[in-house]
């Protein structure tokens, strides 16, 4: 498959969310115009995005909601479940470990790690925090697909490299500082301080 | 001030983080090349970004770290503190209410709201969850600058409009679904399911 821009992947996620809503309401077809309106884009953009993955829909009839849903889910790898481990059981890691939104979308949090002995053994929902010293051993036997890094900036780069060496090819990064994705690892970053700084900037530079 | 692209604001945040690191290490000057290398961009881009805010630095001598830090903090509105309220005291809202990263960056969480009577009164660090029925009254007297929305998608658009009507001009949005920023409100979105979907896409479409 040719390389797909990040912004396209983002729109595919949006379309998927809309289609799930539309499907729940029992609507069976949708036009590119409707998807465009929901996603704040143009119908030409919607058709272009979807055409990347083969031909969908019929001119004038719109798309079949169930067919489009199924194909989008397959394209995005969401017709299966993913095994997620969380590294860092502080405030953010602990909240993520218990966040139901993940399993609802097909992402099962199966392990949580910390290096702090005071946290190891602590219960988080159905899981108990494990000692990160056992991370490599577990990754081998439990086949984690995605690692969520919710640890302080200091030591985070080394941990990202441990993740990569353990054969995990995707990182969701909550580290509050600079982190470079190891080679061949897909990484997405959620930097809440940076989002707040953008709001501070917007409030400060209003007209 | 002319309109600044979101990607520029993001890089300013990155530069700020690097400068804080550099400053802590006691280094007094920095070149655009060094900032570029840390931020994964070009020195021309760094100079262009910084020149948007007046002239900085001297050719060949680099930038004074403390001067650049001070000016960047001023540009971004980070030389002051911001009053943040969190709406939604579920797993994510509760974790955010106790997340020290916010106050470290100048964002003080001063109130947390929920509509669920079972959560109202609950202690979260130094705060107690308040009934969202009192949100408008409090917003008037307590002058919140930023509202963090950590509530389910259903009802979120109405809540965003209540926030806007209460005179709050910035929203940090954790709602797991589509939300449109009310007019004149700056909004930044953290959509964790979308980030995980992007990883699922990357894992599925690897070479």
PDB file of N, CA and C in Angstrom, chain A residues 1 4 9-10 12-14 16 18 38 74-78 82 91-92 95-96 98-99 102 105 107 145-146 169-172 174 176 178 186-188 190 192-206, chain B residues 1 4 9-10 13-14 16 18 38 53 74-78 82 91-92 95-96 98-99 102 105 107 145-146 169-172 174 176 178 186-188 190 192-206:
ATOM      1  N   UNK A   1       0.840  -1.200   0.000  1.00  0.00           N
ATOM      2  CA  UNK A   1       0.000   0.000   0.000  1.00  0.00           C
ATOM      3  C   UNK A   1       0.877   1.252   0.000  1.00  0.00           C
ATOM      4  N   UNK A   4       0.202   6.619   3.364  1.00  0.00           N
ATOM      5  CA  UNK A   4      -0.995   7.432   3.570  1.00  0.00           C
ATOM      6  C   UNK A   4      -0.668   8.536   4.570  1.00  0.00           C
ATOM      7  N   UNK A   9      -5.467   9.497   7.665  1.00  0.00           N
ATOM      8  CA  UNK A   9      -5.810   8.486   8.675  1.00  0.00           C
ATOM      9  C   UNK A   9      -6.761   9.082   9.711  1.00  0.00           C
ATOM     10  N   UNK A  10      -6.472  10.323  10.072  1.00  0.00           N
ATOM     11  CA  UNK A  10      -7.315  11.039  11.020  1.00  0.00           C
ATOM     12  C   UNK A  10      -8.756  11.173  10.488  1.00  0.00           C
ATOM     13  N   UNK A  12     -10.149   9.241   8.253  1.00  0.00           N
ATOM     14  CA  UNK A  12     -10.765   7.908   8.205  1.00  0.00           C
ATOM     15  C   UNK A  12     -11.370   7.558   9.569  1.00  0.00           C
ATOM     16  N   UNK A  13     -10.639   7.890  10.648  1.00  0.00           N
ATOM     17  CA  UNK A  13     -11.170   7.673  12.001  1.00  0.00           C
ATOM     18  C   UNK A  13     -12.473   8.446  12.205  1.00  0.00           C
ATOM     19  N   UNK A  14     -12.475   9.683  11.729  1.00  0.00           N
ATOM     20  CA  UNK A  14     -13.681  10.511  11.866  1.00  0.00           C
ATOM     21  C   UNK A  14     -14.848   9.896  11.099  1.00  0.00           C
ATOM     22  N   UNK A  16     -15.283   6.882  10.285  1.00  0.00           N
ATOM     23  CA  UNK A  16     -15.691   5.660  10.971  1.00  0.00           C
ATOM     24  C   UNK A  16     -16.634   5.978  12.129  1.00  0.00           C
ATOM     25  N   UNK A  18     -18.542   8.610  12.486  1.00  0.00           N
ATOM     26  CA  UNK A  18     -19.832   9.077  11.965  1.00  0.00           C
ATOM     27  C   UNK A  18     -20.668   7.903  11.479  1.00  0.00           C
ATOM     28  N   UNK A  38     -20.201  16.325   8.096  1.00  0.00           N
ATOM     29  CA  UNK A  38     -19.905  15.887   9.465  1.00  0.00           C
ATOM     30  C   UNK A  38     -18.430  16.083   9.799  1.00  0.00           C
ATOM     31  N   UNK A  74     -11.805  -2.770   8.270  1.00  0.00           N
ATOM     32  CA  UNK A  74     -10.762  -3.675   7.804  1.00  0.00           C
ATOM     33  C   UNK A  74      -9.493  -2.900   7.440  1.00  0.00           C
ATOM     34  N   UNK A  75      -9.682  -1.792   6.702  1.00  0.00           N
ATOM     35  CA  UNK A  75      -8.544  -0.945   6.313  1.00  0.00           C
ATOM     36  C   UNK A  75      -7.753  -0.498   7.531  1.00  0.00           C
ATOM     37  N   UNK A  76      -8.491  -0.147   8.595  1.00  0.00           N
ATOM     38  CA  UNK A  76      -7.839   0.402   9.772  1.00  0.00           C
ATOM     39  C   UNK A  76      -7.389  -0.667  10.758  1.00  0.00           C
ATOM     40  N   UNK A  77      -7.668  -1.919  10.433  1.00  0.00           N
ATOM     41  CA  UNK A  77      -7.221  -2.993  11.323  1.00  0.00           C
ATOM     42  C   UNK A  77      -8.073  -3.112  12.570  1.00  0.00           C
ATOM     43  N   UNK A  78      -9.328  -2.683  12.458  1.00  0.00           N
ATOM     44  CA  UNK A  78     -10.193  -2.672  13.643  1.00  0.00           C
ATOM     45  C   UNK A  78     -11.194  -3.816  13.649  1.00  0.00           C
ATOM     46  N   UNK A  82      -6.598  -5.709  19.690  1.00  0.00           N
ATOM     47  CA  UNK A  82      -5.174  -5.455  19.903  1.00  0.00           C
ATOM     48  C   UNK A  82      -4.851  -5.585  21.384  1.00  0.00           C
ATOM     49  N   UNK A  91      -0.789   8.678  37.803  1.00  0.00           N
ATOM     50  CA  UNK A  91      -2.159   9.172  37.614  1.00  0.00           C
ATOM     51  C   UNK A  91      -2.687   8.858  36.218  1.00  0.00           C
ATOM     52  N   UNK A  92      -1.891   9.215  35.217  1.00  0.00           N
ATOM     53  CA  UNK A  92      -2.367   9.060  33.850  1.00  0.00           C
ATOM     54  C   UNK A  92      -2.422   7.576  33.459  1.00  0.00           C
ATOM     55  N   UNK A  95      -5.297   5.809  35.112  1.00  0.00           N
ATOM     56  CA  UNK A  95      -6.589   6.166  34.513  1.00  0.00           C
ATOM     57  C   UNK A  95      -6.764   5.457  33.178  1.00  0.00           C
ATOM     58  N   UNK A  96      -5.712   5.411  32.383  1.00  0.00           N
ATOM     59  CA  UNK A  96      -5.807   4.755  31.076  1.00  0.00           C
ATOM     60  C   UNK A  96      -6.078   3.265  31.241  1.00  0.00           C
ATOM     61  N   UNK A  98      -7.858   1.874  33.257  1.00  0.00           N
ATOM     62  CA  UNK A  98      -9.247   1.609  33.617  1.00  0.00           C
ATOM     63  C   UNK A  98     -10.232   2.313  32.677  1.00  0.00           C
ATOM     64  N   UNK A  99      -9.707   2.885  31.609  1.00  0.00           N
ATOM     65  CA  UNK A  99     -10.543   3.661  30.690  1.00  0.00           C
ATOM     66  C   UNK A  99     -11.301   2.723  29.763  1.00  0.00           C
ATOM     67  N   UNK A 102     -11.093   2.363  25.627  1.00  0.00           N
ATOM     68  CA  UNK A 102     -10.123   1.566  24.891  1.00  0.00           C
ATOM     69  C   UNK A 102     -10.724   0.231  24.454  1.00  0.00           C
ATOM     70  N   UNK A 105     -13.208   0.180  21.733  1.00  0.00           N
ATOM     71  CA  UNK A 105     -12.696   0.363  20.376  1.00  0.00           C
ATOM     72  C   UNK A 105     -11.815  -0.794  19.934  1.00  0.00           C
ATOM     73  N   UNK A 107      -9.256  -2.247  21.844  1.00  0.00           N
ATOM     74  CA  UNK A 107      -7.911  -2.233  22.430  1.00  0.00           C
ATOM     75  C   UNK A 107      -7.999  -2.738  23.863  1.00  0.00           C
ATOM     76  N   UNK A 145       0.820  -5.894  21.398  1.00  0.00           N
ATOM     77  CA  UNK A 145       0.883  -5.216  20.096  1.00  0.00           C
ATOM     78  C   UNK A 145       1.287  -3.754  20.238  1.00  0.00           C
ATOM     79  N   UNK A 146       0.802  -3.126  21.303  1.00  0.00           N
ATOM     80  CA  UNK A 146       0.954  -1.678  21.473  1.00  0.00           C
ATOM     81  C   UNK A 146       1.401  -1.418  22.909  1.00  0.00           C
ATOM     82  N   UNK A 169       5.687  -2.883  17.921  1.00  0.00           N
ATOM     83  CA  UNK A 169       5.897  -1.964  16.800  1.00  0.00           C
ATOM     84  C   UNK A 169       5.048  -0.701  16.880  1.00  0.00           C
ATOM     85  N   UNK A 170       4.375  -0.483  18.012  1.00  0.00           N
ATOM     86  CA  UNK A 170       3.539   0.717  18.114  1.00  0.00           C
ATOM     87  C   UNK A 170       3.560   1.255  19.534  1.00  0.00           C
ATOM     88  N   UNK A 171       3.715   2.570  19.637  1.00  0.00           N
ATOM     89  CA  UNK A 171       3.751   3.248  20.947  1.00  0.00           C
ATOM     90  C   UNK A 171       2.740   4.383  20.966  1.00  0.00           C
ATOM     91  N   UNK A 172       1.928   4.423  22.024  1.00  0.00           N
ATOM     92  CA  UNK A 172       1.114   5.603  22.298  1.00  0.00           C
ATOM     93  C   UNK A 172       1.839   6.348  23.415  1.00  0.00           C
ATOM     94  N   UNK A 174       2.574   9.259  26.049  1.00  0.00           N
ATOM     95  CA  UNK A 174       2.071  10.314  26.938  1.00  0.00           C
ATOM     96  C   UNK A 174       3.211  10.983  27.700  1.00  0.00           C
ATOM     97  N   UNK A 176       5.713  13.543  28.963  1.00  0.00           N
ATOM     98  CA  UNK A 176       5.678  15.012  28.885  1.00  0.00           C
ATOM     99  C   UNK A 176       7.047  15.585  28.535  1.00  0.00           C
ATOM    100  N   UNK A 178      10.376  15.445  25.102  1.00  0.00           N
ATOM    101  CA  UNK A 178      10.730  14.969  23.772  1.00  0.00           C
ATOM    102  C   UNK A 178      11.000  13.467  23.786  1.00  0.00           C
ATOM    103  N   UNK A 186       5.825   2.646  15.018  1.00  0.00           N
ATOM    104  CA  UNK A 186       4.840   3.717  14.806  1.00  0.00           C
ATOM    105  C   UNK A 186       4.568   4.346  16.164  1.00  0.00           C
ATOM    106  N   UNK A 187       4.601   5.665  16.226  1.00  0.00           N
ATOM    107  CA  UNK A 187       4.360   6.316  17.508  1.00  0.00           C
ATOM    108  C   UNK A 187       3.362   7.453  17.335  1.00  0.00           C
ATOM    109  N   UNK A 188       2.396   7.546  18.240  1.00  0.00           N
ATOM    110  CA  UNK A 188       1.473   8.675  18.296  1.00  0.00           C
ATOM    111  C   UNK A 188       1.653   9.328  19.651  1.00  0.00           C
ATOM    112  N   UNK A 190       0.444  12.016  22.635  1.00  0.00           N
ATOM    113  CA  UNK A 190      -0.565  12.855  23.279  1.00  0.00           C
ATOM    114  C   UNK A 190       0.185  13.684  24.302  1.00  0.00           C
ATOM    115  N   UNK A 192      -0.395  16.616  26.650  1.00  0.00           N
ATOM    116  CA  UNK A 192      -1.435  17.489  27.183  1.00  0.00           C
ATOM    117  C   UNK A 192      -0.927  18.866  27.523  1.00  0.00           C
ATOM    118  N   UNK A 193       0.331  18.950  27.996  1.00  0.00           N
ATOM    119  CA  UNK A 193       0.884  20.271  28.293  1.00  0.00           C
ATOM    120  C   UNK A 193       0.951  21.098  27.011  1.00  0.00           C
ATOM    121  N   UNK A 194       1.332  20.446  25.909  1.00  0.00           N
ATOM    122  CA  UNK A 194       1.421  21.171  24.643  1.00  0.00           C
ATOM    123  C   UNK A 194       0.047  21.665  24.180  1.00  0.00           C
ATOM    124  N   UNK A 195      -0.977  20.873  24.408  1.00  0.00           N
ATOM    125  CA  UNK A 195      -2.324  21.315  24.029  1.00  0.00           C
ATOM    126  C   UNK A 195      -2.743  22.511  24.879  1.00  0.00           C
ATOM    127  N   UNK A 196      -2.424  22.440  26.174  1.00  0.00           N
ATOM    128  CA  UNK A 196      -2.757  23.575  27.043  1.00  0.00           C
ATOM    129  C   UNK A 196      -1.961  24.810  26.632  1.00  0.00           C
ATOM    130  N   UNK A 197      -0.715  24.628  26.243  1.00  0.00           N
ATOM    131  CA  UNK A 197       0.085  25.775  25.804  1.00  0.00           C
ATOM    132  C   UNK A 197      -0.506  26.397  24.538  1.00  0.00           C
ATOM    133  N   UNK A 198      -1.043  25.573  23.670  1.00  0.00           N
ATOM    134  CA  UNK A 198      -1.683  26.112  22.459  1.00  0.00           C
ATOM    135  C   UNK A 198      -2.905  26.945  22.846  1.00  0.00           C
ATOM    136  N   UNK A 199      -3.638  26.509  23.879  1.00  0.00           N
ATOM    137  CA  UNK A 199      -4.790  27.301  24.335  1.00  0.00           C
ATOM    138  C   UNK A 199      -4.319  28.598  24.978  1.00  0.00           C
ATOM    139  N   UNK A 200      -3.244  28.520  25.754  1.00  0.00           N
ATOM    140  CA  UNK A 200      -2.676  29.722  26.360  1.00  0.00           C
ATOM    141  C   UNK A 200      -2.285  30.721  25.266  1.00  0.00           C
ATOM    142  N   UNK A 201      -1.650  30.192  24.221  1.00  0.00           N
ATOM    143  CA  UNK A 201      -1.265  31.036  23.086  1.00  0.00           C
ATOM    144  C   UNK A 201      -2.502  31.681  22.459  1.00  0.00           C
ATOM    145  N   UNK A 202      -3.538  30.875  22.249  1.00  0.00           N
ATOM    146  CA  UNK A 202      -4.758  31.394  21.601  1.00  0.00           C
ATOM    147  C   UNK A 202      -5.417  32.462  22.463  1.00  0.00           C
ATOM    148  N   UNK A 203      -5.484  32.220  23.774  1.00  0.00           N
ATOM    149  CA  UNK A 203      -6.106  33.207  24.682  1.00  0.00           C
ATOM    150  C   UNK A 203      -5.297  34.500  24.711  1.00  0.00           C
ATOM    151  N   UNK A 204      -3.976  34.361  24.630  1.00  0.00           N
ATOM    152  CA  UNK A 204      -3.087  35.513  24.741  1.00  0.00           C
ATOM    153  C   UNK A 204      -3.090  36.352  23.469  1.00  0.00           C
ATOM    154  N   UNK A 205      -3.277  35.683  22.328  1.00  0.00           N
ATOM    155  CA  UNK A 205      -3.149  36.382  21.042  1.00  0.00           C
ATOM    156  C   UNK A 205      -4.490  36.572  20.339  1.00  0.00           C
ATOM    157  N   UNK A 206      -5.556  36.630  21.146  1.00  0.00           N
ATOM    158  CA  UNK A 206      -6.873  36.905  20.569  1.00  0.00           C
ATOM    159  C   UNK A 206      -6.911  38.312  19.984  1.00  0.00           C
TER     160      UNK A 206
ATOM    161  N   UNK B   1      -1.952  40.843  15.908  1.00  0.00           N
ATOM    162  CA  UNK B   1      -0.993  39.847  15.414  1.00  0.00           C
ATOM    163  C   UNK B   1      -1.605  39.043  14.286  1.00  0.00           C
ATOM    164  N   UNK B   4      -1.434  32.753  13.249  1.00  0.00           N
ATOM    165  CA  UNK B   4      -0.292  31.837  13.305  1.00  0.00           C
ATOM    166  C   UNK B   4      -0.809  30.412  13.113  1.00  0.00           C
ATOM    167  N   UNK B   9       2.596  26.980  16.300  1.00  0.00           N
ATOM    168  CA  UNK B   9       2.395  27.014  17.756  1.00  0.00           C
ATOM    169  C   UNK B   9       2.973  25.752  18.389  1.00  0.00           C
ATOM    170  N   UNK B  10       2.770  24.634  17.708  1.00  0.00           N
ATOM    171  CA  UNK B  10       3.294  23.357  18.186  1.00  0.00           C
ATOM    172  C   UNK B  10       4.830  23.396  18.267  1.00  0.00           C
ATOM    173  N   UNK B  13       6.020  25.454  21.219  1.00  0.00           N
ATOM    174  CA  UNK B  13       5.978  24.648  22.448  1.00  0.00           C
ATOM    175  C   UNK B  13       7.208  23.757  22.551  1.00  0.00           C
ATOM    176  N   UNK B  14       7.569  23.140  21.431  1.00  0.00           N
ATOM    177  CA  UNK B  14       8.752  22.269  21.428  1.00  0.00           C
ATOM    178  C   UNK B  14      10.015  23.061  21.754  1.00  0.00           C
ATOM    179  N   UNK B  16      10.273  25.766  23.350  1.00  0.00           N
ATOM    180  CA  UNK B  16      10.214  26.169  24.755  1.00  0.00           C
ATOM    181  C   UNK B  16      10.704  25.038  25.651  1.00  0.00           C
ATOM    182  N   UNK B  18      12.712  22.570  24.876  1.00  0.00           N
ATOM    183  CA  UNK B  18      14.156  22.378  24.702  1.00  0.00           C
ATOM    184  C   UNK B  18      14.931  23.445  25.456  1.00  0.00           C
ATOM    185  N   UNK B  38      16.980  19.508  17.521  1.00  0.00           N
ATOM    186  CA  UNK B  38      16.134  18.977  18.591  1.00  0.00           C
ATOM    187  C   UNK B  38      14.684  18.832  18.137  1.00  0.00           C
ATOM    188  N   UNK B  53       7.801  36.951  15.697  1.00  0.00           N
ATOM    189  CA  UNK B  53       7.549  37.685  16.930  1.00  0.00           C
ATOM    190  C   UNK B  53       8.596  38.757  17.176  1.00  0.00           C
ATOM    191  N   UNK B  74       6.430  34.747  27.061  1.00  0.00           N
ATOM    192  CA  UNK B  74       5.516  35.885  26.965  1.00  0.00           C
ATOM    193  C   UNK B  74       4.584  35.721  25.747  1.00  0.00           C
ATOM    194  N   UNK B  75       5.186  35.367  24.604  1.00  0.00           N
ATOM    195  CA  UNK B  75       4.418  35.158  23.374  1.00  0.00           C
ATOM    196  C   UNK B  75       3.306  34.137  23.593  1.00  0.00           C
ATOM    197  N   UNK B  76       3.638  33.073  24.345  1.00  0.00           N
ATOM    198  CA  UNK B  76       2.688  31.985  24.522  1.00  0.00           C
ATOM    199  C   UNK B  76       1.752  32.199  25.710  1.00  0.00           C
ATOM    200  N   UNK B  77       1.941  33.306  26.414  1.00  0.00           N
ATOM    201  CA  UNK B  77       1.049  33.582  27.531  1.00  0.00           C
ATOM    202  C   UNK B  77       1.358  32.728  28.743  1.00  0.00           C
ATOM    203  N   UNK B  78       2.606  32.296  28.864  1.00  0.00           N
ATOM    204  CA  UNK B  78       2.959  31.391  29.953  1.00  0.00           C
ATOM    205  C   UNK B  78       3.712  32.088  31.078  1.00  0.00           C
ATOM    206  N   UNK B  82      -3.019  30.221  34.597  1.00  0.00           N
ATOM    207  CA  UNK B  82      -4.361  30.101  34.049  1.00  0.00           C
ATOM    208  C   UNK B  82      -5.235  29.275  34.979  1.00  0.00           C
ATOM    209  N   UNK B  91     -13.017   8.543  35.006  1.00  0.00           N
ATOM    210  CA  UNK B  91     -11.616   8.097  35.076  1.00  0.00           C
ATOM    211  C   UNK B  91     -10.660   9.159  34.545  1.00  0.00           C
ATOM    212  N   UNK B  92     -10.961   9.677  33.355  1.00  0.00           N
ATOM    213  CA  UNK B  92     -10.038  10.620  32.732  1.00  0.00           C
ATOM    214  C   UNK B  92     -10.055  11.971  33.459  1.00  0.00           C
ATOM    215  N   UNK B  95      -8.283  11.773  36.781  1.00  0.00           N
ATOM    216  CA  UNK B  95      -6.819  11.710  36.635  1.00  0.00           C
ATOM    217  C   UNK B  95      -6.271  13.086  36.284  1.00  0.00           C
ATOM    218  N   UNK B  96      -6.949  13.795  35.390  1.00  0.00           N
ATOM    219  CA  UNK B  96      -6.481  15.123  34.985  1.00  0.00           C
ATOM    220  C   UNK B  96      -6.504  16.080  36.176  1.00  0.00           C
ATOM    221  N   UNK B  98      -5.816  15.527  39.082  1.00  0.00           N
ATOM    222  CA  UNK B  98      -4.714  15.283  40.010  1.00  0.00           C
ATOM    223  C   UNK B  98      -3.363  15.231  39.297  1.00  0.00           C
ATOM    224  N   UNK B  99      -3.353  15.591  38.014  1.00  0.00           N
ATOM    225  CA  UNK B  99      -2.141  15.490  37.210  1.00  0.00           C
ATOM    226  C   UNK B  99      -1.240  16.683  37.499  1.00  0.00           C
ATOM    227  N   UNK B 102       0.054  19.670  34.942  1.00  0.00           N
ATOM    228  CA  UNK B 102      -0.666  20.895  34.604  1.00  0.00           C
ATOM    229  C   UNK B 102      -0.149  22.084  35.409  1.00  0.00           C
ATOM    230  N   UNK B 105       3.134  23.536  34.570  1.00  0.00           N
ATOM    231  CA  UNK B 105       3.208  24.356  33.363  1.00  0.00           C
ATOM    232  C   UNK B 105       2.399  25.647  33.503  1.00  0.00           C
ATOM    233  N   UNK B 107      -0.875  25.850  34.760  1.00  0.00           N
ATOM    234  CA  UNK B 107      -2.321  25.661  34.635  1.00  0.00           C
ATOM    235  C   UNK B 107      -2.859  25.084  35.940  1.00  0.00           C
ATOM    236  N   UNK B 145     -10.480  30.329  33.070  1.00  0.00           N
ATOM    237  CA  UNK B 145      -9.957  30.689  31.749  1.00  0.00           C
ATOM    238  C   UNK B 145     -10.162  29.569  30.734  1.00  0.00           C
ATOM    239  N   UNK B 146     -10.021  28.332  31.223  1.00  0.00           N
ATOM    240  CA  UNK B 146     -10.024  27.173  30.334  1.00  0.00           C
ATOM    241  C   UNK B 146     -10.923  26.099  30.944  1.00  0.00           C
ATOM    242  N   UNK B 169     -13.214  31.081  27.020  1.00  0.00           N
ATOM    243  CA  UNK B 169     -12.854  31.159  25.596  1.00  0.00           C
ATOM    244  C   UNK B 169     -11.919  30.040  25.146  1.00  0.00           C
ATOM    245  N   UNK B 170     -11.686  29.044  25.994  1.00  0.00           N
ATOM    246  CA  UNK B 170     -10.784  27.956  25.594  1.00  0.00           C
ATOM    247  C   UNK B 170     -11.262  26.629  26.168  1.00  0.00           C
ATOM    248  N   UNK B 171     -11.254  25.607  25.328  1.00  0.00           N
ATOM    249  CA  UNK B 171     -11.675  24.264  25.730  1.00  0.00           C
ATOM    250  C   UNK B 171     -10.584  23.259  25.375  1.00  0.00           C
ATOM    251  N   UNK B 172     -10.235  22.410  26.346  1.00  0.00           N
ATOM    252  CA  UNK B 172      -9.414  21.235  26.060  1.00  0.00           C
ATOM    253  C   UNK B 172     -10.380  20.051  26.041  1.00  0.00           C
ATOM    254  N   UNK B 174     -11.624  16.283  25.612  1.00  0.00           N
ATOM    255  CA  UNK B 174     -11.339  14.845  25.695  1.00  0.00           C
ATOM    256  C   UNK B 174     -12.565  14.021  25.332  1.00  0.00           C
ATOM    257  N   UNK B 176     -14.970  11.658  23.588  1.00  0.00           N
ATOM    258  CA  UNK B 176     -14.693  10.618  22.590  1.00  0.00           C
ATOM    259  C   UNK B 176     -15.728  10.616  21.479  1.00  0.00           C
ATOM    260  N   UNK B 178     -17.522  13.455  18.068  1.00  0.00           N
ATOM    261  CA  UNK B 178     -17.429  14.728  17.369  1.00  0.00           C
ATOM    262  C   UNK B 178     -17.888  15.874  18.262  1.00  0.00           C
ATOM    263  N   UNK B 186     -11.460  28.877  21.421  1.00  0.00           N
ATOM    264  CA  UNK B 186     -10.316  28.072  20.958  1.00  0.00           C
ATOM    265  C   UNK B 186     -10.470  26.680  21.549  1.00  0.00           C
ATOM    266  N   UNK B 187     -10.338  25.671  20.722  1.00  0.00           N
ATOM    267  CA  UNK B 187     -10.498  24.302  21.237  1.00  0.00           C
ATOM    268  C   UNK B 187      -9.357  23.426  20.755  1.00  0.00           C
ATOM    269  N   UNK B 188      -8.795  22.627  21.631  1.00  0.00           N
ATOM    270  CA  UNK B 188      -7.803  21.614  21.285  1.00  0.00           C
ATOM    271  C   UNK B 188      -8.379  20.276  21.688  1.00  0.00           C
ATOM    272  N   UNK B 190      -7.997  16.140  22.351  1.00  0.00           N
ATOM    273  CA  UNK B 190      -7.194  14.944  22.608  1.00  0.00           C
ATOM    274  C   UNK B 190      -8.145  13.767  22.460  1.00  0.00           C
ATOM    275  N   UNK B 192      -8.047   9.972  22.327  1.00  0.00           N
ATOM    276  CA  UNK B 192      -7.161   8.825  22.514  1.00  0.00           C
ATOM    277  C   UNK B 192      -7.556   7.648  21.652  1.00  0.00           C
ATOM    278  N   UNK B 193      -8.872   7.465  21.443  1.00  0.00           N
ATOM    279  CA  UNK B 193      -9.302   6.366  20.576  1.00  0.00           C
ATOM    280  C   UNK B 193      -8.765   6.596  19.164  1.00  0.00           C
ATOM    281  N   UNK B 194      -8.792   7.849  18.722  1.00  0.00           N
ATOM    282  CA  UNK B 194      -8.293   8.154  17.375  1.00  0.00           C
ATOM    283  C   UNK B 194      -6.796   7.886  17.260  1.00  0.00           C
ATOM    284  N   UNK B 195      -6.060   8.182  18.306  1.00  0.00           N
ATOM    285  CA  UNK B 195      -4.616   7.908  18.278  1.00  0.00           C
ATOM    286  C   UNK B 195      -4.369   6.398  18.215  1.00  0.00           C
ATOM    287  N   UNK B 196      -5.161   5.646  18.988  1.00  0.00           N
ATOM    288  CA  UNK B 196      -5.010   4.189  18.946  1.00  0.00           C
ATOM    289  C   UNK B 196      -5.404   3.659  17.567  1.00  0.00           C
ATOM    290  N   UNK B 197      -6.434   4.220  16.970  1.00  0.00           N
ATOM    291  CA  UNK B 197      -6.834   3.778  15.631  1.00  0.00           C
ATOM    292  C   UNK B 197      -5.729   4.047  14.606  1.00  0.00           C
ATOM    293  N   UNK B 198      -5.043   5.170  14.786  1.00  0.00           N
ATOM    294  CA  UNK B 198      -3.929   5.462  13.869  1.00  0.00           C
ATOM    295  C   UNK B 198      -2.822   4.412  14.038  1.00  0.00           C
ATOM    296  N   UNK B 199      -2.597   3.955  15.262  1.00  0.00           N
ATOM    297  CA  UNK B 199      -1.597   2.896  15.481  1.00  0.00           C
ATOM    298  C   UNK B 199      -2.071   1.581  14.876  1.00  0.00           C
ATOM    299  N   UNK B 200      -3.351   1.295  15.049  1.00  0.00           N
ATOM    300  CA  UNK B 200      -3.918   0.084  14.447  1.00  0.00           C
ATOM    301  C   UNK B 200      -3.732   0.121  12.935  1.00  0.00           C
ATOM    302  N   UNK B 201      -4.002   1.283  12.347  1.00  0.00           N
ATOM    303  CA  UNK B 201      -3.810   1.462  10.903  1.00  0.00           C
ATOM    304  C   UNK B 201      -2.351   1.214  10.533  1.00  0.00           C
ATOM    305  N   UNK B 202      -1.439   1.796  11.298  1.00  0.00           N
ATOM    306  CA  UNK B 202       0.001   1.657  10.993  1.00  0.00           C
ATOM    307  C   UNK B 202       0.442   0.200  11.111  1.00  0.00           C
ATOM    308  N   UNK B 203      -0.030  -0.494  12.150  1.00  0.00           N
ATOM    309  CA  UNK B 203       0.357  -1.903  12.334  1.00  0.00           C
ATOM    310  C   UNK B 203      -0.209  -2.769  11.214  1.00  0.00           C
ATOM    311  N   UNK B 204      -1.406  -2.416  10.765  1.00  0.00           N
ATOM    312  CA  UNK B 204      -2.089  -3.220   9.749  1.00  0.00           C
ATOM    313  C   UNK B 204      -1.487  -3.010   8.364  1.00  0.00           C
ATOM    314  N   UNK B 205      -1.001  -1.808   8.106  1.00  0.00           N
ATOM    315  CA  UNK B 205      -0.545  -1.454   6.766  1.00  0.00           C
ATOM    316  C   UNK B 205       0.966  -1.318   6.685  1.00  0.00           C
ATOM    317  N   UNK B 206       1.669  -2.053   7.568  1.00  0.00           N
ATOM    318  CA  UNK B 206       3.133  -2.066   7.503  1.00  0.00           C
ATOM    319  C   UNK B 206       3.596  -2.727   6.215  1.00  0.00           C
TER     320      UNK B 206
END
